[in-house]
Structures are given as structure tokens and as C-alpha cells.
Amino acid sequence: DEKTLIPRLELDKNINTKSLKLDKKNQDIYNRNPHLREIFISGGSKVDIQKIFNKESRFLNLQSPPFNRKTIVQQPITTEHWGTRKLLLTDIEFLTNYGRARKYLVIYIGAAPGIHINYLSELFPDLEFVLIDTKKVETKNTPTIHLPSPEFLADLAKDYSKPRQESSLICDIHAFGAQDDIDENLAIDMVNQKEWHLSMKPSASLLTLHFSRTQNRLQYFEGDLILEPWGSRHPSGCRLVVQKGARMIDYNIKNLKSCMDYFQNVLRTNYYEHDVKDLNTDGLDHCYDCRSEIFILSRYLEK
């Protein structure tokens, strides 16, 4: 599942750290924070240190400084991309915020392959999951996990718009087609998500806000723009948490892309302080992804 670990480990073997000429403080940061090493490898003299990490740190900041993609140069990447880990943590955070206090139904559209959902269900034993996908879902059926027929997807909104127990919606579905039709396929996803949220009226929905390649503006639900930990450095969108009754607002796609580029190329490799000890391993350090994981799991344990 990890898409950048091997290249990063190869980079570590091939870098002559003495040639970086780091002082004692930066050498210690380099040694203990493998996900931040690209800063020094690319010629940076220091890592920006962030003392505060809170709920707002998990949102895409739409007031970020302007970032010009043309300034991005080819450089080594030492952050990591774990697809399933990314999904699991994002789902944990969503259900911690919107599902811990009461029993309700979680409708998960686009659940395949779903290898993390059995574990997710164990973390939230009071929730009932319905997994919907036209592709094969690897999740095991349990008393609280249901896998209806894939053909059910077409009638999903109609069925779950009927009065029943309170629900939330997680949507990670993707329409696929020819390369030239990417924007059209993403638009289909966005329309489907919108219709499901409006029809099913969940308490909250975890959707995906896709960044169009050709359109500069988008009218969509107002909500929290979530930064997924362990994601790609070149995402085509971000997750969007929408609550019942959310109004429609205009999104500036150019600004969204600029803010995301600023996060990926600046904020993601800042040094975020935390109090977890024994960090002298490759698994956990002070990058944004690690700090987010600590924050998400701490919030889960607190609630």
C-alpha cells in the first residue's frame, strides 16, 4: 500500500549527510525526522517549528499565502503516501466527531476494497455499516457490517431517503473513463454525492471536493475542507465534511489549488511539536502526517 517508502529508503542510503553541513541542532532534527529530510537535502538551512496543533490545523486554510506552481522544482520527497492508512485515519476522525455519542447507520459508498473497515467497525462497535460499491468489497460480513448487492447503488438514495434511524454518509466513489474525460467523470462524482446527501439527509457527510482542471469556480456545499494525512503530494482534491442543511457556496478552484500547493510544499514538512516520546524510529516523527495521526487518535481516545 505504501507508495513512496522504498524510494525514500533508497534516498537515505545514497545521501552523504556530511555534505549537508548541518549544525548540531539540525543534524538531530534530520536524524530523528525522516519525513522532514527533504528540507535539508534540497538545501534548506532550517525547518519551521509549529508549537500549536488543533482542530483548525486539520483544515485546508483558504487564507494561505499565494503559491505559484511554477516555483515548484523537482526535489526529493521524504513524506510517505499510505492509501489505506489515509482512509482509516480520515474515517476515524469523521466518526469520532459525528458518531461516538449515539447509535446510527453509516452508509459507505465507494467502500471497495474496504480492507480497513472491519477494524474501523471494531473501533466504533455501536455503529452499523452499510457498504456500497460496484467493485468487490473485501470486508467481512458481521452483525454490524452489511454488504448489499452492487446493483443496489442505483436505488440507494431512494431507499435511504425513507424515515429510518439517524445516519451519516461516507462517500469515496470514483467514476472512471478515458483520460480525456477526467473532468467529466469528476463532475459525475460531485453530482452523485450532492444528490445522495440531499436525498438521504444524513446528520453529516464525508465527501470529496474535486479540483476541476478546466473550471475556475464551483458551487457546492459549505463545509470543512479536510487535509488527509499520508496522502499524495499531488492531490486532485480534498475531503469535505458537510452537515445536514448546509448551504451552497461558491468555491474558487484556483485559490483551492494554490492553498493545497502551499500546504503540500510548505506546511506538510514543518516541524510540529508534540509530547509523544521514543520517536527515534522511521515510523513516527514531527511531520504534519505524524502529528495529525497523533491528534486524530488522541481525540478518539479522549471521547
Short mmCIF file of C-alpha atoms in Angstrom, two decimals:
data_model
loop_
_atom_site.label_atom_id
_atom_site.label_comp_id
_atom_site.label_asym_id
_atom_site.label_seq_id
_atom_site.Cartn_x
_atom_site.Cartn_y
_atom_site.Cartn_z
CA ASP A 1 0.00 0.00 0.00
CA GLU A 2 2.87 2.41 0.73
CA LYS A 3 3.78 4.22 -2.49
CA THR A 4 6.92 6.18 -1.54
CA LEU A 5 8.63 4.27 1.27
CA ILE A 6 11.10 2.34 -0.90
CA PRO A 7 12.30 5.43 -2.84
CA ARG A 8 12.73 7.28 0.46
CA LEU A 9 14.79 4.47 1.98
CA GLU A 10 16.93 4.35 -1.17
CA LEU A 11 17.43 8.10 -0.91
CA ASP A 12 18.54 7.74 2.71
CA LYS A 13 21.18 5.20 1.68
CA ASN A 14 22.54 7.38 -1.11
CA ILE A 15 22.70 10.73 0.72
CA ASN A 16 26.03 11.78 2.19
CA THR A 17 24.81 13.60 5.29
CA LYS A 18 28.22 15.20 5.88
CA SER A 19 27.84 17.07 2.61
CA LEU A 20 24.72 18.78 4.02
CA LYS A 21 26.92 20.55 6.62
CA LEU A 22 24.23 20.63 9.28
CA ASP A 23 24.81 22.14 12.71
CA LYS A 24 24.16 20.01 15.79
CA LYS A 25 20.51 21.08 16.17
CA ASN A 26 19.59 20.49 12.54
CA GLN A 27 21.54 17.22 12.45
CA ASP A 28 19.43 15.99 15.35
CA ILE A 29 16.23 17.05 13.54
CA TYR A 30 17.46 15.28 10.40
CA ASN A 31 18.28 12.07 12.29
CA ARG A 32 15.01 11.90 14.22
CA ASN A 33 12.62 13.09 11.50
CA PRO A 34 12.96 11.07 8.28
CA HIS A 35 9.82 12.65 6.79
CA LEU A 36 11.40 16.13 7.03
CA ARG A 37 14.76 15.29 5.46
CA GLU A 38 13.81 16.71 2.06
CA ILE A 39 14.12 20.22 3.54
CA PHE A 40 17.84 19.77 4.19
CA ILE A 41 18.52 17.61 1.14
CA SER A 42 17.08 20.38 -1.05
CA GLY A 43 19.37 22.97 0.51
CA GLY A 44 17.19 24.39 3.27
CA SER A 45 19.01 25.70 6.31
CA LYS A 46 16.19 25.27 8.84
CA VAL A 47 12.81 23.69 9.49
CA ASP A 48 9.91 25.89 10.58
CA ILE A 49 8.68 24.83 14.03
CA GLN A 50 4.95 24.90 14.85
CA LYS A 51 4.05 24.78 18.55
CA ILE A 52 0.27 24.73 18.17
CA PHE A 53 -1.76 21.94 16.57
CA ASN A 54 -5.54 21.99 16.98
CA LYS A 55 -8.78 21.21 15.15
CA GLU A 56 -8.23 24.06 12.71
CA SER A 57 -4.83 22.57 11.79
CA ARG A 58 -6.73 19.73 10.13
CA PHE A 59 -8.49 22.05 7.67
CA LEU A 60 -7.23 23.49 4.40
CA ASN A 61 -6.55 27.15 5.14
CA LEU A 62 -8.18 29.24 2.41
CA GLN A 63 -6.22 32.28 3.62
CA SER A 64 -2.85 30.66 2.84
CA PRO A 65 -0.21 32.82 1.15
CA PRO A 66 -0.38 32.67 -2.66
CA PHE A 67 1.64 29.80 -4.07
CA ASN A 68 2.83 29.68 -7.68
CA ARG A 69 3.09 26.14 -9.04
CA LYS A 70 5.76 27.33 -11.46
CA THR A 71 8.10 27.83 -8.49
CA ILE A 72 7.99 24.10 -7.69
CA VAL A 73 11.25 22.46 -8.67
CA GLN A 74 11.96 18.75 -8.87
CA GLN A 75 13.15 17.72 -5.43
CA PRO A 76 13.39 14.55 -3.34
CA ILE A 77 10.22 13.66 -1.45
CA THR A 78 10.59 12.17 2.02
CA THR A 79 6.95 12.22 3.15
CA GLU A 80 5.00 9.00 2.66
CA HIS A 81 1.80 8.01 0.86
CA TRP A 82 -0.18 5.27 2.60
CA GLY A 83 -3.57 4.92 0.89
CA THR A 84 -5.36 2.68 3.39
CA ARG A 85 -3.82 4.42 6.40
CA LYS A 86 -5.05 7.73 4.96
CA LEU A 87 -8.61 6.43 4.60
CA LEU A 88 -8.66 4.81 8.04
CA LEU A 89 -7.50 7.93 9.89
CA THR A 90 -9.86 10.21 7.96
CA ASP A 91 -12.78 7.88 8.70
CA ILE A 92 -11.81 7.64 12.40
CA GLU A 93 -11.70 11.42 12.68
CA PHE A 94 -15.09 11.83 10.98
CA LEU A 95 -16.83 9.19 13.09
CA THR A 96 -15.20 10.48 16.29
CA ASN A 97 -16.63 13.91 15.60
CA TYR A 98 -20.05 12.81 14.35
CA GLY A 99 -20.73 9.29 15.58
CA ARG A 100 -19.42 8.48 19.04
CA ALA A 101 -22.29 9.80 21.13
CA ARG A 102 -25.15 7.80 19.62
CA LYS A 103 -26.04 4.70 17.63
CA TYR A 104 -26.71 5.29 13.98
CA LEU A 105 -26.20 3.97 10.48
CA VAL A 106 -23.04 4.66 8.45
CA ILE A 107 -23.68 4.43 4.71
CA TYR A 108 -20.31 3.98 3.00
CA ILE A 109 -20.46 4.48 -0.78
CA GLY A 110 -17.31 3.57 -2.68
CA ALA A 111 -16.16 1.26 0.09
CA ALA A 112 -14.03 -1.10 -2.08
CA PRO A 113 -11.66 -2.64 -1.37
CA GLY A 114 -12.60 -1.82 2.22
CA ILE A 115 -9.76 -3.68 3.88
CA HIS A 116 -9.77 -1.18 6.76
CA ILE A 117 -13.48 -1.25 7.53
CA ASN A 118 -13.58 -4.33 9.77
CA TYR A 119 -11.05 -2.63 12.03
CA LEU A 120 -12.98 0.65 11.79
CA SER A 121 -16.12 -1.19 12.90
CA GLU A 122 -14.28 -2.59 15.93
CA LEU A 123 -13.33 0.96 16.94
CA PHE A 124 -16.99 2.03 16.69
CA PRO A 125 -18.94 -1.05 17.86
CA ASP A 126 -22.22 0.84 18.32
CA LEU A 127 -22.39 1.87 14.66
CA GLU A 128 -23.97 -0.14 11.87
CA PHE A 129 -22.25 -0.02 8.47
CA VAL A 130 -23.77 -0.49 5.01
CA LEU A 131 -21.04 -0.82 2.36
CA ILE A 132 -21.93 0.03 -1.23
CA ASP A 133 -19.71 -0.37 -4.29
CA THR A 134 -19.92 -1.75 -7.82
CA LYS A 135 -16.45 -3.27 -7.27
CA LYS A 136 -15.65 -6.13 -4.93
CA VAL A 137 -15.56 -5.21 -1.25
CA GLU A 138 -13.06 -7.28 0.76
CA THR A 139 -14.71 -6.51 4.11
CA LYS A 140 -16.17 -9.46 6.01
CA ASN A 141 -19.87 -9.50 6.81
CA THR A 142 -20.54 -9.14 10.54
CA PRO A 143 -23.67 -8.40 12.58
CA THR A 144 -22.90 -4.67 12.18
CA ILE A 145 -21.48 -4.68 8.62
CA HIS A 146 -23.80 -5.28 5.67
CA LEU A 147 -22.84 -5.69 2.00
CA PRO A 148 -25.92 -5.36 -0.22
CA SER A 149 -25.82 -6.21 -3.92
CA PRO A 150 -23.79 -3.77 -6.06
CA GLU A 151 -26.88 -3.18 -8.20
CA PHE A 152 -28.41 -1.55 -5.13
CA LEU A 153 -26.30 1.56 -5.81
CA ALA A 154 -28.76 2.89 -8.40
CA ASP A 155 -31.64 2.85 -5.88
CA LEU A 156 -29.56 3.88 -2.88
CA ALA A 157 -30.82 7.43 -2.43
CA LYS A 158 -34.44 6.39 -2.93
CA ASP A 159 -34.22 3.63 -0.33
CA TYR A 160 -32.35 5.57 2.33
CA SER A 161 -34.43 8.72 1.96
CA LYS A 162 -37.22 6.87 3.77
CA PRO A 163 -37.60 7.60 7.50
CA ARG A 164 -35.32 5.32 9.50
CA GLN A 165 -32.57 5.56 12.10
CA GLU A 166 -30.22 8.53 12.05
CA SER A 167 -27.36 8.16 9.59
CA SER A 168 -24.11 9.56 8.30
CA LEU A 169 -22.69 9.25 4.80
CA ILE A 170 -19.11 8.50 3.76
CA CYS A 171 -18.56 8.79 0.03
CA ASP A 172 -15.33 7.81 -1.71
CA ILE A 173 -16.71 6.74 -5.08
CA HIS A 174 -14.89 7.39 -8.36
CA ALA A 175 -16.28 7.34 -11.90
CA PHE A 176 -13.68 6.06 -14.34
CA GLY A 177 -13.37 6.65 -18.06
CA ALA A 178 -10.95 7.79 -20.73
CA GLN A 179 -8.13 10.13 -19.72
CA ASP A 180 -9.73 12.95 -21.72
CA ASP A 181 -12.93 12.57 -19.70
CA ILE A 182 -11.40 13.08 -16.24
CA ASP A 183 -13.20 16.36 -15.56
CA GLU A 184 -16.48 14.91 -16.80
CA ASN A 185 -16.10 11.87 -14.54
CA LEU A 186 -15.24 14.01 -11.53
CA ALA A 187 -18.29 16.15 -12.24
CA ILE A 188 -20.43 12.99 -12.20
CA ASP A 189 -18.99 12.08 -8.79
CA MET A 190 -19.74 15.54 -7.45
CA VAL A 191 -23.35 15.46 -8.69
CA ASN A 192 -23.91 11.97 -7.26
CA GLN A 193 -22.53 13.00 -3.87
CA LYS A 194 -24.74 16.07 -3.85
CA GLU A 195 -27.88 14.10 -4.70
CA TRP A 196 -27.17 11.43 -2.07
CA HIS A 197 -26.55 13.99 0.67
CA LEU A 198 -29.73 15.91 -0.19
CA SER A 199 -31.89 12.79 -0.56
CA MET A 200 -30.69 10.79 2.44
CA LYS A 201 -30.39 13.80 4.76
CA PRO A 202 -27.59 12.34 6.92
CA SER A 203 -26.51 14.18 10.06
CA ALA A 204 -23.15 14.70 8.37
CA SER A 205 -21.40 13.52 5.22
CA LEU A 206 -17.74 12.96 4.41
CA LEU A 207 -17.49 13.76 0.70
CA THR A 208 -14.71 14.59 -1.76
CA LEU A 209 -14.31 18.05 -3.26
CA HIS A 210 -12.59 17.54 -6.62
CA PHE A 211 -10.49 20.32 -8.14
CA SER A 212 -11.53 20.75 -11.77
CA ARG A 213 -8.77 21.08 -14.35
CA THR A 214 -10.85 23.30 -16.63
CA GLN A 215 -13.32 25.20 -14.44
CA ASN A 216 -12.31 28.10 -12.18
CA ARG A 217 -15.39 28.22 -9.98
CA LEU A 218 -17.65 25.65 -8.37
CA GLN A 219 -20.89 25.95 -6.42
CA TYR A 220 -21.08 23.25 -3.78
CA PHE A 221 -21.89 22.58 -0.13
CA GLU A 222 -20.27 24.71 2.54
CA GLY A 223 -18.21 22.58 4.90
CA ASP A 224 -14.83 21.80 6.44
CA LEU A 225 -12.06 21.07 3.93
CA ILE A 226 -10.13 18.17 5.46
CA LEU A 227 -6.41 17.53 4.90
CA GLU A 228 -5.89 13.77 4.71
CA PRO A 229 -2.70 12.53 6.41
CA TRP A 230 -0.42 10.21 4.44
CA GLY A 231 -1.87 11.34 1.12
CA SER A 232 -0.32 12.06 -2.27
CA ARG A 233 1.83 15.17 -2.67
CA HIS A 234 -0.18 15.95 -5.82
CA PRO A 235 -3.83 15.51 -4.83
CA SER A 236 -6.68 16.35 -7.19
CA GLY A 237 -8.97 17.44 -4.36
CA CYS A 238 -9.61 17.12 -0.65
CA ARG A 239 -12.27 15.69 1.64
CA LEU A 240 -15.25 17.82 2.61
CA VAL A 241 -17.33 17.38 5.77
CA VAL A 242 -20.87 18.62 5.18
CA GLN A 243 -23.60 18.83 7.80
CA LYS A 244 -27.34 18.46 7.28
CA GLY A 245 -28.85 21.63 5.87
CA ALA A 246 -25.54 23.03 4.63
CA ARG A 247 -25.92 25.96 2.25
CA MET A 248 -24.37 26.17 -1.20
CA ILE A 249 -21.39 28.49 -1.65
CA ASP A 250 -19.01 29.41 -4.46
CA TYR A 251 -15.52 27.87 -4.39
CA ASN A 252 -12.62 29.48 -6.23
CA ILE A 253 -10.84 26.47 -7.73
CA LYS A 254 -7.67 28.41 -8.50
CA ASN A 255 -7.45 29.51 -4.86
CA LEU A 256 -8.15 25.97 -3.62
CA LYS A 257 -5.29 24.62 -5.73
CA SER A 258 -2.93 27.37 -4.56
CA CYS A 259 -3.78 26.74 -0.90
CA MET A 260 -3.32 22.99 -1.36
CA ASP A 261 0.05 23.55 -3.07
CA TYR A 262 1.12 25.75 -0.16
CA PHE A 263 0.17 23.01 2.28
CA GLN A 264 1.89 20.24 0.32
CA ASN A 265 5.10 22.18 -0.34
CA VAL A 266 5.42 24.22 2.86
CA LEU A 267 3.23 23.23 5.80
CA ARG A 268 3.40 19.46 5.37
CA THR A 269 7.13 19.44 6.11
CA ASN A 270 7.05 21.86 9.04
CA TYR A 271 8.14 20.53 12.44
CA TYR A 272 5.08 20.08 14.68
CA GLU A 273 5.76 19.76 18.39
CA HIS A 274 4.06 17.01 20.41
CA ASP A 275 4.71 15.09 23.62
CA VAL A 276 4.90 11.51 22.33
CA LYS A 277 8.23 10.05 23.43
CA ASP A 278 10.63 7.48 21.96
CA LEU A 279 10.46 8.83 18.44
CA ASN A 280 13.86 7.72 17.21
CA THR A 281 12.32 5.44 14.58
CA ASP A 282 11.27 5.71 10.95
CA GLY A 283 7.63 5.22 11.89
CA LEU A 284 6.70 8.41 13.74
CA ASP A 285 8.27 11.84 13.80
CA HIS A 286 7.23 15.52 13.80
CA CYS A 287 5.93 15.95 10.23
CA TYR A 288 2.34 17.02 9.59
CA ASP A 289 1.17 13.48 8.83
CA CYS A 290 2.57 12.06 12.06
CA ARG A 291 1.25 14.96 14.12
CA SER A 292 -2.19 14.54 12.52
CA GLU A 293 -2.23 10.84 13.34
CA ILE A 294 -1.38 11.57 16.97
CA PHE A 295 -4.10 14.25 17.09
CA ILE A 296 -6.78 12.06 15.49
CA LEU A 297 -6.10 9.03 17.70
CA SER A 298 -5.83 11.18 20.83
CA ARG A 299 -9.22 12.73 20.11
CA TYR A 300 -10.68 9.25 19.59
CA LEU A 301 -9.30 8.03 22.94
CA GLU A 302 -10.49 11.15 24.75
CA LYS A 303 -14.07 10.67 23.55
#
